[in-house]
Amino acid sequence: MDTTSSKRKVSSRLEKNVNYLKEELGVGKNFDIIHLDVEYAGIRMAMFLVDGLVKDDILHLLMKFLAKVKKEELRKDVLQQLLRTYIPYIEISTVDDLNNVVDNVLSGPTALVVDGIDEILLIDARTYPVRGPEEPDTERVVRGSRDGFVETIVFNTALTRRRIRDRTLRMEFMQIGRRSKTDIVICYIGDIADPDMVKQLKESMSKIDTDGLPMAEKTIEEFISGNNWNPYPRVRYTERPDTTAVHLFEGHVCIFVDGSPSAMITPVTFWHHLQHAEEYRNNPLVGAYLRFVRYLGVFASIFLLPFWYLVSIEPSLLPSSLSFFGPSELGQIPLIIQFLLIEVGLDMLRMAAIHTPTSLATALGLVAALMIGQVAVEVGLFSNEVILYFSIAAIGSFATPSYELSLANRLVRIFLLIATALFKVPGYIIGVALFIIFLARMKSFGVPYLWPFIPFNFRAIRDIVVRTPIPLKNRRPRILNPNDPDR
């Protein structure tokens, strides 16, 4: 059912407006929808609000001000006198559409209906239950800011604007969802971001036609990125305001969704998902070393296990000096089955850790160590080498800054294992080639996913491979087509 309604003009009769709002808001059916009939300066008024979404102290203060207004003070131009004099509040506006009023009340503002006026006042004294801006668990740094985004969109935009005081910083508001009316903010720096990219993103967002956004920014990503069966993320998520600011200065466009503590960064490449704030909180040489170690871990998480399995089933591929890479004991079950079992086992442990209360996490760790550790080896379920090399691959997955990228890499690892098991050397080589071609053909909002390797750009490759000192990063990424390419 489409809940979008045509415009319904506000009447100058109080009873007509009140009856319509009571029906649409479900007054008497919803315990949290409050309707108050009041009278100030001899004029009948009515207030509609949602309990729990308004600041009670502000409304009480405004009601005290109105209670002191005398009849003779509201004889002419009542609406303008209320707006400019007798309701001393910053966020106040008028609406002449009753359906618009209903949508606004359900999102938090308070509606003040005044008899004899064909417009309704909206007092935006809303508040939402919110936690403090704590450091994100998945993006911790040794040194650096400890604030992070929360589930309230206004707080998130404020944290971003605190770091970017550019007069061309744009925070454009829109609502998505016929029923949810979820608040969305598209954020970019007008003097830097490519206007065509901003326009394309806005058009994609405006075409979203759905009841609501139950999974917030993830739902939006699936609508605007296309090809939902592709496991690789075409946007980057971050809960750090400083990381968001860095990408805005480069020319990216960010999306905030009310109810989500993550900002969505567009467009991105494969290498954006491998960068971390910790690299830029250290000396450039130390940061370059950390980046190299992270790259090594990520690539090991994809290619190490399939390669080791290949040399295990084809020992002739290794020279005699490297024969120790192969398994000393094959175990009671085939190697490929061991790998698939341990992959599934790790995912089961990961899901169990998410659902396990903190007080039981230690017990879960002990069970995991016993199940996948020494006991599993002793009973012949796994060989020692399988445990070793899978542990290295798992550490590489956990070292990946982007959680979404680590999950996609895990699927590729399983694909390469199966291809190698079926076709041996040709399977491994063709599987790796298909993987690279797959990434090379991907695009994120028109930006090649493997840029600057494909297409090639030496200057940008240098910034990716090595953590370049900030004074030397005097150009914005060319692939973003920024209005102002010079930093």
C-alpha positions as a printed NumPy array, in Angstrom:
array([[  0.   ,   0.   ,   0.   ],
       [  1.344,   3.424,  -0.937],
       [  1.078,   5.771,   2.029],
       [  2.052,   8.85 ,   0.047],
       [ -0.842,  11.317,   0.3  ],
       [ -1.732,  14.345,  -1.733],
       [ -1.594,  17.777,  -0.172],
       [ -4.389,  18.575,   2.302],
       [ -4.749,  22.262,   3.019],
       [ -4.761,  23.438,   6.632],
       [ -8.132,  24.913,   7.617],
       [ -8.597,  28.063,   9.687],
       [-11.027,  26.063,  11.857],
       [ -9.314,  24.455,  14.825],
       [-11.769,  21.531,  15.139],
       [-11.331,  20.467,  11.533],
       [ -7.533,  20.398,  11.807],
       [ -7.565,  18.656,  15.175],
       [ -9.969,  15.939,  14.051],
       [ -7.848,  15.141,  10.999],
       [ -4.593,  15.041,  12.993],
       [ -6.151,  12.863,  15.7  ],
       [ -7.315,  10.381,  13.093],
       [ -4.036,  10.253,  11.151],
       [ -1.814,  10.142,  14.229],
       [ -3.946,   7.535,  15.964],
       [ -4.591,   9.562,  19.105],
       [ -6.186,   7.222,  21.639],
       [ -4.771,   4.171,  19.85 ],
       [ -1.111,   5.092,  20.319],
       [ -0.146,   5.625,  23.945],
       [  2.874,   7.749,  22.983],
       [  0.996,  10.257,  20.77 ],
       [  0.083,  13.198,  22.99 ],
       [ -2.695,  15.667,  22.165],
       [ -3.107,  18.73 ,  24.381],
       [ -5.966,  21.247,  24.141],
       [ -4.719,  24.575,  25.496],
       [ -5.811,  28.212,  25.489],
       [ -3.505,  31.212,  25.52 ],
       [ -4.483,  34.893,  25.275],
       [ -8.097,  33.814,  24.795],
       [ -7.219,  31.809,  21.653],
       [ -7.853,  28.074,  21.499],
       [ -4.851,  25.977,  20.485],
       [ -3.86 ,  22.325,  20.294],
       [ -0.484,  20.585,  20.532],
       [  0.501,  17.24 ,  19.012],
       [  3.753,  15.488,  19.897],
       [  5.361,  12.09 ,  20.371],
       [  6.262,  11.254,  23.946],
       [  9.964,  10.456,  24.202],
       [ 10.967,  12.432,  21.122],
       [ 10.647,  15.927,  22.575],
       [ 12.553,  17.924,  25.159],
       [ 10.004,  18.367,  27.937],
       [ 11.865,  21.238,  29.599],
       [ 11.839,  23.336,  26.407],
       [  8.118,  22.783,  25.817],
       [  7.354,  23.646,  29.44 ],
       [  9.337,  26.864,  29.071],
       [  7.534,  27.813,  25.861],
       [  4.165,  27.107,  27.472],
       [  5.095,  29.429,  30.352],
       [  5.888,  32.2  ,  27.869],
       [  2.56 ,  31.712,  26.092],
       [  0.666,  31.664,  29.382],
       [  1.907,  35.199,  30.109],
       [  0.6  ,  36.609,  26.812],
       [ -2.442,  38.874,  27.244],
       [ -5.472,  39.03 ,  24.958],
       [ -4.804,  42.535,  23.713],
       [ -1.293,  41.534,  22.662],
       [ -2.538,  39.015,  20.089],
       [ -5.224,  41.008,  18.304],
       [ -3.584,  41.441,  14.884],
       [ -1.368,  39.184,  12.792],
       [ -1.377,  36.405,  15.371],
       [  0.885,  34.07 ,  13.386],
       [  3.735,  36.563,  12.936],
       [  3.539,  37.696,  16.56 ],
       [  3.829,  34.104,  17.754],
       [  6.758,  33.413,  15.42 ],
       [  8.733,  36.57 ,  16.124],
       [  7.857,  37.472,  19.695],
       [  5.976,  35.058,  21.883],
       [  7.581,  31.71 ,  21.01 ],
       [ 11.282,  32.394,  21.647],
       [ 12.802,  29.36 ,  19.973],
       [ 15.3  ,  28.949,  17.139],
       [ 13.928,  25.997,  15.178],
       [ 10.36 ,  26.991,  14.409],
       [  8.537,  27.028,  11.067],
       [  5.057,  26.984,   9.561],
       [  3.35 ,  24.416,   7.325],
       [  0.112,  24.665,   5.35 ],
       [ -0.19 ,  20.937,   4.544],
       [ -1.769,  18.635,   7.134],
       [ -0.093,  15.534,   5.683],
       [  3.258,  17.265,   6.014],
       [  2.387,  18.021,   9.637],
       [  1.645,  14.34 ,  10.321],
       [  5.002,  13.274,   8.862],
       [  6.838,  15.916,  10.877],
       [  5.178,  15.048,  14.175],
       [  6.058,  11.374,  13.731],
       [  9.706,  12.341,  13.225],
       [  9.884,  14.392,  16.43 ],
       [  8.831,  18.076,  16.085],
       [  5.794,  19.391,  17.978],
       [  2.8  ,  20.773,  16.054],
       [  0.965,  23.812,  17.446],
       [ -2.471,  24.309,  15.891],
       [ -3.985,  27.768,  16.42 ],
       [ -7.642,  28.576,  15.897],
       [ -8.273,  31.083,  13.108],
       [ -4.922,  30.498,  11.362],
       [ -4.616,  28.415,   8.214],
       [ -1.032,  27.43 ,   8.973],
       [  0.386,  25.148,  11.67 ],
       [  3.518,  25.934,  13.664],
       [  6.199,  23.233,  13.939],
       [  8.503,  23.527,  16.94 ],
       [ 11.57 ,  21.359,  16.419],
       [ 12.377,  20.618,  20.056],
       [ 13.035,  16.959,  19.331],
       [ 15.5  ,  14.713,  21.086],
       [ 16.434,  11.098,  20.563],
       [ 17.765,   8.458,  22.949],
       [ 21.479,   8.478,  22.2  ],
       [ 24.75 ,   7.09 ,  23.512],
       [ 27.951,   9.069,  23.868],
       [ 30.329,   9.556,  20.91 ],
       [ 32.731,   6.773,  21.904],
       [ 35.67 ,   5.448,  19.881],
       [ 34.528,   2.799,  17.352],
       [ 35.537,  -0.753,  18.263],
       [ 36.517,  -1.658,  14.696],
       [ 38.626,   1.461,  14.002],
       [ 40.706,   1.965,  17.114],
       [ 43.992,   3.872,  17.063],
       [ 46.818,   4.103,  19.591],
       [ 46.924,   7.882,  19.289],
       [ 44.167,  10.045,  17.91 ],
       [ 40.651,  11.236,  18.569],
       [ 38.369,   9.034,  20.646],
       [ 35.046,  10.308,  19.356],
       [ 32.923,   8.352,  16.927],
       [ 29.592,   8.595,  15.178],
       [ 26.38 ,   7.704,  16.995],
       [ 22.856,   6.814,  15.877],
       [ 21.631,  10.44 ,  15.74 ],
       [ 22.233,  12.109,  12.396],
       [ 22.493,  15.665,  13.771],
       [ 25.322,  14.657,  16.094],
       [ 27.179,  12.984,  13.223],
       [ 26.93 ,  16.003,  10.94 ],
       [ 28.068,  18.224,  13.818],
       [ 31.132,  16.029,  14.442],
       [ 31.986,  16.336,  10.75 ],
       [ 31.426,  20.079,  10.521],
       [ 33.593,  20.553,  13.595],
       [ 36.534,  19.286,  11.522],
       [ 35.603,  21.038,   8.262],
       [ 34.783,  24.733,   8.577],
       [ 34.808,  25.306,   4.856],
       [ 31.989,  27.599,   3.775],
       [ 31.235,  25.317,   0.809],
       [ 30.668,  22.217,   2.945],
       [ 27.199,  21.04 ,   1.981],
       [ 24.835,  18.958,   4.099],
       [ 21.811,  18.313,   1.858],
       [ 18.781,  16.761,   3.528],
       [ 16.311,  14.302,   2.048],
       [ 13.922,  11.586,   3.235],
       [ 13.681,   8.046,   1.899],
       [ 11.016,   5.435,   2.581],
       [  7.297,   5.77 ,   2.045],
       [  6.543,   4.608,   5.584],
       [  9.773,   5.115,   7.517],
       [ 10.526,   8.655,   6.216],
       [ 14.162,   8.088,   7.173],
       [ 16.334,  11.203,   7.321],
       [ 19.309,  11.161,   4.956],
       [ 22.113,  13.718,   4.558],
       [ 24.356,  13.899,   1.484],
       [ 27.618,  15.568,   2.492],
       [ 30.314,  16.986,   0.205],
       [ 32.546,  20.04 ,  -0.23 ],
       [ 31.096,  22.071,  -3.065],
       [ 34.4  ,  23.546,  -4.248],
       [ 36.053,  20.105,  -4.434],
       [ 33.554,  17.346,  -5.249],
       [ 32.705,  16.585,  -8.864],
       [ 29.211,  18.062,  -9.468],
       [ 28.361,  15.282, -11.938],
       [ 29.132,  12.681,  -9.267],
       [ 26.975,  14.525,  -6.74 ],
       [ 24.143,  14.779,  -9.256],
       [ 24.372,  11.071, -10.118],
       [ 24.246,  10.126,  -6.448],
       [ 21.253,  12.361,  -5.761],
       [ 19.358,  10.918,  -8.714],
       [ 20.091,   7.374,  -7.567],
       [ 18.896,   8.203,  -4.061],
       [ 15.721,   9.9  ,  -5.282],
       [ 14.767,   6.78 ,  -7.27 ],
       [ 14.748,   4.547,  -4.18 ],
       [ 11.165,   3.362,  -3.764],
       [ 10.64 ,   1.223,  -0.677],
       [  8.652,   1.146,   2.548],
       [ 11.626,   1.872,   4.763],
       [ 15.292,   1.445,   5.502],
       [ 15.413,  -1.237,   8.212],
       [ 19.174,  -1.751,   7.746],
       [ 19.886,   1.96 ,   7.246],
       [ 22.931,   2.661,   5.064],
       [ 23.259,  -0.976,   3.957],
       [ 19.796,  -0.847,   2.392],
       [ 20.762,   2.326,   0.531],
       [ 23.972,   0.718,  -0.735],
       [ 22.056,  -2.187,  -2.253],
       [ 19.725,   0.207,  -4.037],
       [ 22.337,   2.56 ,  -5.506],
       [ 25.409,   0.377,  -6.098],
       [ 23.821,  -2.247,  -8.376],
       [ 24.826,  -5.885,  -8.901],
       [ 23.934,  -6.984,  -5.383],
       [ 25.393, -10.486,  -5.867],
       [ 28.894,  -9.02 ,  -6.026],
       [ 30.461,  -9.634,  -2.578],
       [ 32.958,  -6.771,  -2.847],
       [ 31.852,  -3.485,  -1.256],
       [ 31.513,  -0.519,  -3.597],
       [ 31.266,   1.936,  -0.73 ],
       [ 33.316,   2.272,   2.424],
       [ 31.833,   2.508,   5.9  ],
       [ 33.48 ,   4.42 ,   8.716],
       [ 32.478,   5.443,  12.217],
       [ 35.323,   7.953,  12.602],
       [ 34.685,  11.668,  11.923],
       [ 38.357,  12.276,  11.087],
       [ 38.337,   9.542,   8.437],
       [ 35.175,  11.052,   6.959],
       [ 36.794,  14.495,   6.861],
       [ 39.874,  13.135,   5.066],
       [ 37.731,  11.634,   2.31 ],
       [ 35.649,  14.8  ,   1.962],
       [ 38.84 ,  16.816,   1.447],
       [ 39.825,  14.388,  -1.325],
       [ 36.544,  14.951,  -3.164],
       [ 34.434,  12.013,  -2.037],
       [ 30.728,  12.248,  -1.231],
       [ 29.528,  10.901,   2.132],
       [ 26.046,   9.778,   3.151],
       [ 24.679,   9.874,   6.694],
       [ 21.565,   7.916,   7.628],
       [ 19.618,   8.61 ,  10.788],
       [ 19.739,   5.611,  13.1  ],
       [ 23.162,   4.436,  11.905],
       [ 26.577,   5.174,  13.478],
       [ 28.342,   4.727,  10.128],
       [ 29.017,   7.181,   7.328],
       [ 28.991,   5.791,   3.802],
       [ 31.86 ,   7.027,   1.587],
       [ 31.49 ,   7.043,  -2.215],
       [ 33.092,   6.301,  -4.591],
       [ 35.913,   4.04 ,  -3.428],
       [ 38.51 ,   1.657,  -4.823],
       [ 39.859,  -1.655,  -3.535],
       [ 42.747,   0.189,  -1.871],
       [ 40.515,   2.521,   0.12 ],
       [ 39.396,  -0.507,   2.117],
       [ 43.   ,  -1.293,   3.063],
       [ 43.854,   2.107,   4.558],
       [ 43.615,   2.823,   8.269],
       [ 43.889,   5.959,  10.386],
       [ 46.679,   4.341,  12.439],
       [ 49.054,   4.694,   9.468],
       [ 48.638,   8.479,   9.485],
       [ 48.978,   8.764,  13.263],
       [ 52.601,   7.574,  13.043],
       [ 55.815,   8.729,  11.423],
       [ 55.646,   8.296,   7.604],
       [ 58.296,   5.549,   7.646],
       [ 56.494,   3.688,  10.445],
       [ 53.183,   4.205,   8.66 ],
       [ 54.661,   2.803,   5.436],
       [ 55.875,  -0.261,   7.344],
       [ 52.454,  -0.788,   8.941],
       [ 50.808,  -0.483,   5.539],
       [ 53.216,  -3.042,   4.056],
       [ 52.48 ,  -5.493,   6.881],
       [ 48.751,  -4.994,   6.393],
       [ 48.996,  -5.592,   2.643],
       [ 51.036,  -8.727,   3.307],
       [ 48.404, -10.027,   5.722],
       [ 45.498,  -9.263,   3.376],
       [ 47.094, -10.972,   0.377],
       [ 48.085, -13.94 ,   2.556],
       [ 44.444, -14.256,   3.637],
       [ 43.437, -14.687,  -0.017],
       [ 46.222, -16.645,  -1.703],
       [ 48.239, -18.475,   0.989],
       [ 45.878, -21.364,   1.74 ],
       [ 45.082, -22.201,  -1.91 ],
       [ 48.79 , -22.045,  -2.797],
       [ 49.806, -24.278,   0.103],
       [ 47.088, -26.746,  -0.837],
       [ 48.372, -26.727,  -4.432],
       [ 51.949, -27.572,  -3.428],
       [ 50.609, -30.207,  -1.031],
       [ 48.824, -32.109,  -3.78 ],
       [ 51.534, -31.315,  -6.341],
       [ 54.826, -31.582,  -4.368],
       [ 56.826, -31.618,  -7.614],
       [ 56.157, -27.874,  -7.936],
       [ 58.555, -27.15 ,  -5.061],
       [ 62.322, -27.6  ,  -5.129],
       [ 63.738, -30.066,  -2.636],
       [ 64.995, -27.237,  -0.433],
       [ 61.409, -26.121,   0.14 ],
       [ 59.864, -29.539,   0.596],
       [ 59.091, -28.771,   4.239],
       [ 56.182, -26.587,   3.057],
       [ 54.155, -29.694,   2.362],
       [ 52.237, -31.588,   5.064],
       [ 54.154, -34.187,   7.05 ],
       [ 50.919, -36.069,   7.799],
       [ 47.781, -35.838,   5.717],
       [ 45.37 , -36.746,   8.515],
       [ 42.351, -39.023,   8.362],
       [ 40.323, -36.932,   5.902],
       [ 41.286, -35.203,   2.613],
       [ 42.971, -31.796,   2.853],
       [ 40.235, -29.981,   0.942],
       [ 37.627, -31.273,   3.387],
       [ 39.84 , -30.138,   6.284],
       [ 40.042, -26.643,   4.799],
       [ 36.311, -26.373,   4.217],
       [ 35.552, -27.67 ,   7.716],
       [ 37.89 , -25.195,   9.365],
       [ 36.529, -22.308,   7.243],
       [ 32.986, -23.106,   8.35 ],
       [ 34.176, -23.661,  11.919],
       [ 35.806, -20.229,  12.084],
       [ 32.653, -18.548,  10.767],
       [ 30.609, -20.403,  13.372],
       [ 32.975, -19.168,  16.085],
       [ 32.78 , -15.62 ,  14.725],
       [ 28.989, -15.668,  14.808],
       [ 29.026, -17.256,  18.269],
       [ 31.337, -14.498,  19.513],
       [ 28.924, -11.836,  18.252],
       [ 25.989, -13.415,  20.1  ],
       [ 27.925, -14.377,  23.249],
       [ 27.631, -12.052,  26.275],
       [ 30.913, -10.477,  27.338],
       [ 30.896, -12.412,  30.606],
       [ 30.98 , -15.709,  28.648],
       [ 33.572, -14.673,  26.052],
       [ 36.431, -16.303,  27.973],
       [ 34.584, -19.606,  28.116],
       [ 33.931, -19.421,  24.368],
       [ 37.639, -18.835,  23.747],
       [ 38.544, -21.925,  25.75 ],
       [ 36.046, -24.053,  23.84 ],
       [ 37.4  , -22.734,  20.538],
       [ 40.995, -23.473,  21.515],
       [ 40.107, -27.028,  22.475],
       [ 37.866, -27.689,  19.475],
       [ 40.113, -26.343,  16.712],
       [ 43.411, -26.748,  18.515],
       [ 45.326, -29.667,  19.892],
       [ 42.372, -32.032,  20.382],
       [ 41.287, -31.701,  16.734],
       [ 44.838, -32.532,  15.639],
       [ 45.179, -35.482,  17.996],
       [ 41.971, -37.155,  16.83 ],
       [ 43.099, -36.762,  13.208],
       [ 40.464, -34.227,  12.17 ],
       [ 43.078, -31.661,  11.104],
       [ 46.8  , -31.762,  10.409],
       [ 49.225, -29.41 ,  12.148],
       [ 50.021, -27.579,   8.911],
       [ 46.341, -26.917,   8.178],
       [ 45.969, -25.267,  11.586],
       [ 49.156, -23.212,  11.056],
       [ 48.436, -21.868,   7.582],
       [ 44.768, -21.302,   8.255],
       [ 45.724, -19.305,  11.362],
       [ 47.961, -17.081,   9.234],
       [ 45.13 , -16.564,   6.747],
       [ 42.682, -15.801,   9.582],
       [ 45.067, -13.233,  11.075],
       [ 45.295, -11.595,   7.654],
       [ 41.499, -11.422,   7.523],
       [ 41.338,  -9.798,  10.944],
       [ 44.075,  -7.335,   9.903],
       [ 41.872,  -6.101,   7.045],
       [ 40.51 ,  -2.665,   8.105],
       [ 37.249,  -3.152,   6.19 ],
       [ 35.024,  -5.855,   7.649],
       [ 33.06 ,  -6.097,   4.402],
       [ 36.247,  -6.587,   2.363],
       [ 37.512,  -9.316,   4.701],
       [ 34.292, -11.307,   4.218],
       [ 34.502, -10.944,   0.428],
       [ 38.15 , -12.07 ,   0.48 ],
       [ 37.129, -15.129,   2.472],
       [ 34.668, -16.16 ,  -0.233],
       [ 37.388, -15.742,  -2.863],
       [ 39.722, -17.926,  -0.785],
       [ 37.118, -20.692,  -0.673],
       [ 36.561, -20.337,  -4.423],
       [ 40.3  , -20.704,  -5.093],
       [ 40.506, -23.746,  -2.808],
       [ 37.68 , -25.5  ,  -4.648],
       [ 39.103, -24.558,  -8.08 ],
       [ 42.519, -25.888,  -7.059],
       [ 41.003, -29.107,  -5.703],
       [ 39.099, -29.715,  -8.95 ],
       [ 41.707, -28.713, -11.555],
       [ 45.002, -28.48 ,  -9.629],
       [ 47.554, -26.123, -11.262],
       [ 45.257, -24.862, -14.077],
       [ 42.484, -24.364, -11.539],
       [ 44.668, -22.193,  -9.29 ],
       [ 46.1  , -20.122, -12.141],
       [ 42.776, -19.61 , -13.897],
       [ 41.042, -18.891, -10.577],
       [ 43.553, -16.138,  -9.701],
       [ 43.289, -14.696, -13.216],
       [ 39.478, -14.648, -13.063],
       [ 39.65 , -12.957,  -9.671],
       [ 41.905, -10.173, -10.988],
       [ 39.783,  -9.715, -14.119],
       [ 36.667,  -9.6  , -11.946],
       [ 38.111,  -6.773,  -9.831],
       [ 39.475,  -4.958, -12.89 ],
       [ 36.017,  -4.844, -14.46 ],
       [ 34.347,  -3.527, -11.316],
       [ 33.458,   0.125, -10.902],
       [ 32.252,   2.149,  -7.951],
       [ 30.008,   4.916,  -9.303],
       [ 32.104,   5.088, -12.455],
       [ 35.491,   4.816, -10.713],
       [ 37.577,   1.717, -11.653],
       [ 37.894,  -0.531,  -8.602],
       [ 41.62 ,  -1.289,  -9.096],
       [ 42.674,   2.271,  -9.898],
       [ 45.513,   3.367,  -9.996],
       [ 46.852,  -0.019, -11.13 ],
       [ 44.111,  -0.37 , -13.754],
       [ 44.131,   2.197, -15.341],
       [ 47.753,   2.916, -14.458],
       [ 48.758,   6.092, -12.61 ],
       [ 52.291,   6.146, -11.192],
       [ 51.813,   9.097,  -8.825],
       [ 48.711,   7.557,  -7.258],
       [ 50.384,   4.115,  -6.998],
       [ 53.187,   5.684,  -4.989],
       [ 50.652,   7.051,  -2.494],
       [ 49.023,   3.631,  -2.187],
       [ 52.101,   1.458,  -1.857],
       [ 53.937,   3.851,   0.483],
       [ 52.433,   6.033,   3.172],
       [ 53.477,   9.371,   1.65 ],
       [ 54.294,  12.272,   4.029],
       [ 51.364,  14.677,   4.188],
       [ 53.313,  17.722,   2.833],
       [ 54.005,  15.734,  -0.352],
       [ 50.338,  14.828,  -0.882],
       [ 49.58 ,  18.074,  -2.648],
       [ 47.219,  16.679,  -5.295],
       [ 43.768,  15.176,  -4.919],
       [ 43.007,  11.822,  -6.596],
       [ 42.602,  12.529, -10.304],
       [ 40.062,   9.737, -10.741],
       [ 37.547,  11.697,  -8.621],
       [ 37.681,  14.587, -11.111],
       [ 37.772,  17.233,  -8.339],
       [ 36.952,  20.865,  -9.066],
       [ 40.052,  21.892,  -7.154],
       [ 42.782,  19.309,  -7.871],
       [ 45.475,  21.156,  -5.905],
       [ 45.514,  20.778,  -2.135]])
